mmCIF file of C-alpha atoms and ligand atoms in Angstrom:
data_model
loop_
_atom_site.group_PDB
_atom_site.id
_atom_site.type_symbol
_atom_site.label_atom_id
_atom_site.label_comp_id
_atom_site.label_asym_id
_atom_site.label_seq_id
_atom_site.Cartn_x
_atom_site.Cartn_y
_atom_site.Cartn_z
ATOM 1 C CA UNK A 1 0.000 0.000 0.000
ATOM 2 C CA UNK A 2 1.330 3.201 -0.728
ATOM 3 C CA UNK A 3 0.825 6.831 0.163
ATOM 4 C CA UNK A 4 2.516 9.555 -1.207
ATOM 5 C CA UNK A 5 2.569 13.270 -0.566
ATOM 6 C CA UNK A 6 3.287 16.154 -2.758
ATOM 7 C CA UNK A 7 4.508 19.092 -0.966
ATOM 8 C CA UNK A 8 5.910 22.650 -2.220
ATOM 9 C CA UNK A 9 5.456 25.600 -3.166
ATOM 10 C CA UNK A 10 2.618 27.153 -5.093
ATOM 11 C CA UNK A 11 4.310 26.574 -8.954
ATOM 12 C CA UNK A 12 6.391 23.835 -7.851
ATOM 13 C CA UNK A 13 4.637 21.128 -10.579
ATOM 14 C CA UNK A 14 2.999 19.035 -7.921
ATOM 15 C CA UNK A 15 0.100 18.770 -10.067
ATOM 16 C CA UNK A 16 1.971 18.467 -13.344
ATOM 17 C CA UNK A 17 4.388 15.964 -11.916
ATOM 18 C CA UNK A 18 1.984 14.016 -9.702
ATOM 19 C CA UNK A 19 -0.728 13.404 -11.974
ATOM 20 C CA UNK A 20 2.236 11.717 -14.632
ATOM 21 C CA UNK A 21 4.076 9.475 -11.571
ATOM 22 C CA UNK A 22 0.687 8.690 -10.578
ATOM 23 C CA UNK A 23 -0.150 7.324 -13.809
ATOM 24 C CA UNK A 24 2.750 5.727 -14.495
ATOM 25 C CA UNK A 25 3.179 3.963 -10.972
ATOM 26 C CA UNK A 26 -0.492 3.166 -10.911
ATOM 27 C CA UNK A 27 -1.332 5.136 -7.846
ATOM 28 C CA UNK A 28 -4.903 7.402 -7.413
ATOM 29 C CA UNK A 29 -4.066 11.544 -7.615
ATOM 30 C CA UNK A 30 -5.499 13.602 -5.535
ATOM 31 C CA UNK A 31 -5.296 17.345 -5.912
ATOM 32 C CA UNK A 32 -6.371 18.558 -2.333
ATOM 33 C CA UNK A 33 -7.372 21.908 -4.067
ATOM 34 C CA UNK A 34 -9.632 20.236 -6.163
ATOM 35 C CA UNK A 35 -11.072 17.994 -3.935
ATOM 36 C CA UNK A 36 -11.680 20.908 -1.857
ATOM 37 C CA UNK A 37 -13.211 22.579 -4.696
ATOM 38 C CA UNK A 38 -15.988 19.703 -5.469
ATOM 39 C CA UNK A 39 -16.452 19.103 -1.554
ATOM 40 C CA UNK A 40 -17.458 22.789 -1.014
ATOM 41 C CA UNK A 41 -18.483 23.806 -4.825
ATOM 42 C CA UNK A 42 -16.838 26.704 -4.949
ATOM 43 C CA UNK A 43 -13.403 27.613 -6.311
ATOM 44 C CA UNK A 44 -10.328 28.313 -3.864
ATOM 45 C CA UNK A 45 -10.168 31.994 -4.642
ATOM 46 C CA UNK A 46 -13.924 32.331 -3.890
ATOM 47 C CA UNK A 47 -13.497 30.337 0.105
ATOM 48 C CA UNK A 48 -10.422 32.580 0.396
ATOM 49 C CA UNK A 49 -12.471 35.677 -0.716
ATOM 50 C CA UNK A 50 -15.769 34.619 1.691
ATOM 51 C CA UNK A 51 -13.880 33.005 4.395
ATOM 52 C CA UNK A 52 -10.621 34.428 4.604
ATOM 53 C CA UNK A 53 -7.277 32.714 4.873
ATOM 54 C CA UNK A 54 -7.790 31.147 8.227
ATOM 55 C CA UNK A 55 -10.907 30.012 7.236
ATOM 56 C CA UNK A 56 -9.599 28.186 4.232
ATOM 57 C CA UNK A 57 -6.680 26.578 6.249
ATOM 58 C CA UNK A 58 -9.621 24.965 8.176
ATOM 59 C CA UNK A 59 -11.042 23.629 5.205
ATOM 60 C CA UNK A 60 -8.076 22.280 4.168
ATOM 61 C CA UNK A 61 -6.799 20.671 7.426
ATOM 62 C CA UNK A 62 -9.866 18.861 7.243
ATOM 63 C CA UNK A 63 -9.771 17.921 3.471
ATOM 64 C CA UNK A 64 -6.246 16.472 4.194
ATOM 65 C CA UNK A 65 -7.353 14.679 7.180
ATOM 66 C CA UNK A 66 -9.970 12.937 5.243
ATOM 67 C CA UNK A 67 -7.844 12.185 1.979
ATOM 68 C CA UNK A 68 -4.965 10.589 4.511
ATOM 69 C CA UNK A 69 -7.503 7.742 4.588
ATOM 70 C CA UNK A 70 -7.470 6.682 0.929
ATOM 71 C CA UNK A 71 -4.787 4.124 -0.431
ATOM 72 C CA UNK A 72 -2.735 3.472 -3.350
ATOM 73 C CA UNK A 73 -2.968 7.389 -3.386
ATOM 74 C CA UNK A 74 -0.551 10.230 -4.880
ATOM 75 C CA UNK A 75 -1.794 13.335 -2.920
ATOM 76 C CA UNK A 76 -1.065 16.874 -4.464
ATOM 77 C CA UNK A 77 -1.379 19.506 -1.571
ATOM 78 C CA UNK A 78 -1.270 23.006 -1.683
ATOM 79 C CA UNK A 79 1.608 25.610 -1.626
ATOM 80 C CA UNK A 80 0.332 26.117 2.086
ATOM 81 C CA UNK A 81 -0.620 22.606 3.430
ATOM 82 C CA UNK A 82 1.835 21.642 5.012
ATOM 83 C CA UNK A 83 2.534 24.786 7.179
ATOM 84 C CA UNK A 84 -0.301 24.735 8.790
ATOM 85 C CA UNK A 85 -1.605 23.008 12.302
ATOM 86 C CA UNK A 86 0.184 19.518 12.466
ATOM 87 C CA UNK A 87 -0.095 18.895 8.407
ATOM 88 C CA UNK A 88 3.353 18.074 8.165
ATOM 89 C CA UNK A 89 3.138 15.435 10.977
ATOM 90 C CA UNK A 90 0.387 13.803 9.832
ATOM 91 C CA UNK A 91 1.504 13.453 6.244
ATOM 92 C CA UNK A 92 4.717 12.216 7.714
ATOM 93 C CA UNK A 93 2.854 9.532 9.527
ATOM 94 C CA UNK A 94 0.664 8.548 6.981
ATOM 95 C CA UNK A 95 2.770 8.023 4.204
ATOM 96 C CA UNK A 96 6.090 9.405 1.763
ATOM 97 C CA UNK A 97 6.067 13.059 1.439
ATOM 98 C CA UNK A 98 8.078 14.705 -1.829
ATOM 99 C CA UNK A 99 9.178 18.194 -1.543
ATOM 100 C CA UNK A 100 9.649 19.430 -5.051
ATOM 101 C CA UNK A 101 12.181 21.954 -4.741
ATOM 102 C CA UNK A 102 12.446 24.961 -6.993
ATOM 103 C CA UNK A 103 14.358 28.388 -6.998
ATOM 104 C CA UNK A 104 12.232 31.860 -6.030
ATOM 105 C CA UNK A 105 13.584 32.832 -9.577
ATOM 106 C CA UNK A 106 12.005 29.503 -11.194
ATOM 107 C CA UNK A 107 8.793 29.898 -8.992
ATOM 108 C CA UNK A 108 8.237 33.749 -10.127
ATOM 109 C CA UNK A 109 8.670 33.152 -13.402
ATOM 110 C CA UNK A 110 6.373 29.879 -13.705
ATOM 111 C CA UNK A 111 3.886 32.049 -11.346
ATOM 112 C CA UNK A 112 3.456 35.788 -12.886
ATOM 113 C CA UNK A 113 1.728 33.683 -15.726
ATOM 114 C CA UNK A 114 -0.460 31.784 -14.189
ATOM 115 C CA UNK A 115 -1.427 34.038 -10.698
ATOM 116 C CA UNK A 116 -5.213 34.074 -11.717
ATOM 117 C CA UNK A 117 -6.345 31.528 -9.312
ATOM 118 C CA UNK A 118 -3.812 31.820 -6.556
ATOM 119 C CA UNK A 119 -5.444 34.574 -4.151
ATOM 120 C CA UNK A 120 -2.188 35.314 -2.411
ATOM 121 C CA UNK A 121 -0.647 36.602 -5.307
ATOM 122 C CA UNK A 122 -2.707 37.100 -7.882
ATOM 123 C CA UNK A 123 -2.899 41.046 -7.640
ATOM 124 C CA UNK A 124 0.780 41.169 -7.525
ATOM 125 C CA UNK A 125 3.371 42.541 -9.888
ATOM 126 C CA UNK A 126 6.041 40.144 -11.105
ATOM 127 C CA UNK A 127 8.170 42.126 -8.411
ATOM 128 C CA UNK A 128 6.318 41.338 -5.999
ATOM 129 C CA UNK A 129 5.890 38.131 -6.380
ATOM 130 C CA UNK A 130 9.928 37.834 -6.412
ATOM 131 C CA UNK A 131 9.816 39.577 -3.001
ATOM 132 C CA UNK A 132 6.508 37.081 -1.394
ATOM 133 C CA UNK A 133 8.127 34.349 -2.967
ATOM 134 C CA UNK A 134 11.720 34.766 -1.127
ATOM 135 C CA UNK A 135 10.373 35.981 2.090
ATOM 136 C CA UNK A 136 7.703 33.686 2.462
ATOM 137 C CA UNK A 137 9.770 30.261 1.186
ATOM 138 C CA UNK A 138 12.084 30.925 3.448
ATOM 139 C CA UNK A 139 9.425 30.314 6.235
ATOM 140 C CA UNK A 140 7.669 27.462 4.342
ATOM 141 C CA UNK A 141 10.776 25.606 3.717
ATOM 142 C CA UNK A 142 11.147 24.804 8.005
ATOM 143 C CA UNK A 143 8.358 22.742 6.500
ATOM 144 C CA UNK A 144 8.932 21.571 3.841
ATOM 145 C CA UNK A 145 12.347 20.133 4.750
ATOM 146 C CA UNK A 146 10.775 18.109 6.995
ATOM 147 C CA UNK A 147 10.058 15.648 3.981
ATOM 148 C CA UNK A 148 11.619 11.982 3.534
ATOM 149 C CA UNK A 149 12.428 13.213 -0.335
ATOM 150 C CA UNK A 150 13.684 16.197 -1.577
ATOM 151 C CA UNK A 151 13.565 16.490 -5.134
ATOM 152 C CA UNK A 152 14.635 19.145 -7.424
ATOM 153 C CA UNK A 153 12.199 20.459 -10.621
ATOM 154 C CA UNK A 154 14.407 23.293 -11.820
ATOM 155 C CA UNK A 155 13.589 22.583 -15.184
ATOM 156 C CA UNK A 156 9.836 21.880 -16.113
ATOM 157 C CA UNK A 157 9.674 23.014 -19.678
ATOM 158 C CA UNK A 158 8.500 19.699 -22.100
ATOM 159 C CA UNK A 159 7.176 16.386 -20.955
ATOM 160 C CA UNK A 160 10.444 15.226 -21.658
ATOM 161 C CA UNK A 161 11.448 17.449 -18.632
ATOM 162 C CA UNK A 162 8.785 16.389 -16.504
ATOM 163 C CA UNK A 163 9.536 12.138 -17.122
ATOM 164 C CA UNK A 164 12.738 12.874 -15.906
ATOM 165 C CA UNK A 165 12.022 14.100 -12.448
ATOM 166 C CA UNK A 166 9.439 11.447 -12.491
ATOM 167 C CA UNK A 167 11.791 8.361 -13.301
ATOM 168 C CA UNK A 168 14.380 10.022 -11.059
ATOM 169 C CA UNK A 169 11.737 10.161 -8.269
ATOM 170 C CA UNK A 170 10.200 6.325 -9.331
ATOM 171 C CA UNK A 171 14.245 4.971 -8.636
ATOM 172 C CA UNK A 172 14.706 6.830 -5.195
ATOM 173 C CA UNK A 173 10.867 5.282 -3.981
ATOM 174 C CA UNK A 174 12.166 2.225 -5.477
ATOM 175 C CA UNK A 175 8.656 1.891 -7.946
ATOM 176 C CA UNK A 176 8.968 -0.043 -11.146
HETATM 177 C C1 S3P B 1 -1.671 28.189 -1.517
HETATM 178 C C2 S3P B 1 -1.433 27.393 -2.620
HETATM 179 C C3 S3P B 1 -2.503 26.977 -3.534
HETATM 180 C C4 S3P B 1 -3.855 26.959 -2.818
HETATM 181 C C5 S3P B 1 -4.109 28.266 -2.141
HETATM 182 C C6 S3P B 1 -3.037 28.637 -1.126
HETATM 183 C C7 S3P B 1 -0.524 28.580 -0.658
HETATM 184 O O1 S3P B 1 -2.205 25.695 -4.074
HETATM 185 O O2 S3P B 1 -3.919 25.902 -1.880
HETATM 186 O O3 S3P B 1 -4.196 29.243 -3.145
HETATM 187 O O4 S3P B 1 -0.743 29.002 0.496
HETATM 188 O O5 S3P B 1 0.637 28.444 -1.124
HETATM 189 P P1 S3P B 1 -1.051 25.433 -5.180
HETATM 190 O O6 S3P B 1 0.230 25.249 -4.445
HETATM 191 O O7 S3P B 1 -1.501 24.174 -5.840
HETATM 192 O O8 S3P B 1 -1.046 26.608 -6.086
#
């Protein structure tokens, strides 16, 4: 049985990456945004725009704690996830977590064109988004280092790029 955890920043290809390893190792994916999405029926910007931040971290504490239950999974959590409440622990207890690993540099470029949906940034220049980015991963990473993998995905450009980081990542978990 196997249980594995995304975990990065927001732009880090968790959902790019996960949803080809899970195909390929023949594992469920999960995107916890999603899931949140269809659970509540409305779209992440929307719960952060009615609820506010903390309320959304709610939300997704308990979206996590319910999606720790399913097997043969590939879980893709937010930017956020695990930096919240115990998140990390529990993911750590359940099953592998991944930290994909990029560069603030990497992140704001992948990020100023596709802010739209990402309420923490989304109204931001692509200089401010630099600035978030390297002030806030900073914090985030006391998380995410806190991962049994670290995995780099500097380069994310054709699928070419992406199989890589995904064989790389199916040798080190040991998955045919
Ligand atoms: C967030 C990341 C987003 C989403 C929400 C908050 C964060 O997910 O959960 O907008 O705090 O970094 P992605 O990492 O999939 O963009």
């Amino acid at each position: 049985m196997r249980k594995i955890f995304f975990i990065g920043y927001m732009g880090s290809g968790k959902t790019t990456i996960g949803r080809r390893f899970a195909e390929q190792a023949n594992l469920q994916f999960v995107d916890l945004d999603l899931f949140i999405e269809n659970r509540y029926h409305k779209t992440i910007r929307d719960i952060f725009s009615e609820k506010g931040e903390d309320g959304f971290r709610e939300i997704e504490r308990k979206a996590l704690c319910e999606v720790v239950e399913f097997e043969n999974v590939l879980i893709s959590t937010g930017g956020g996830t695990p930096c919240f409440f115990n998140n990390m622990e529990i993911m750590n207890n359940a099953g592998t977590t991944v930290y994909l690993k990029t560069t603030e540099e990497e992140l704001t470029d992948r990020l100023d064109v596709c802010k739209q949906n990402r309420p923490l940034i989304k109204d931001k220049t692509k200089e401010e988004i630099y600035l978030y980015v390297k002030e806030n991963l900073e914090k985030r990473e006391v998380f995410y280092n806190q991962a049994s993998v670290i995995i780099n995905t500097k380069r994310l450009l054709t699928l070419d790029d992406v199989d890589l980081v995904v064989n790389n990542l199916k040798n080190t978990l040991n998955i045919k």
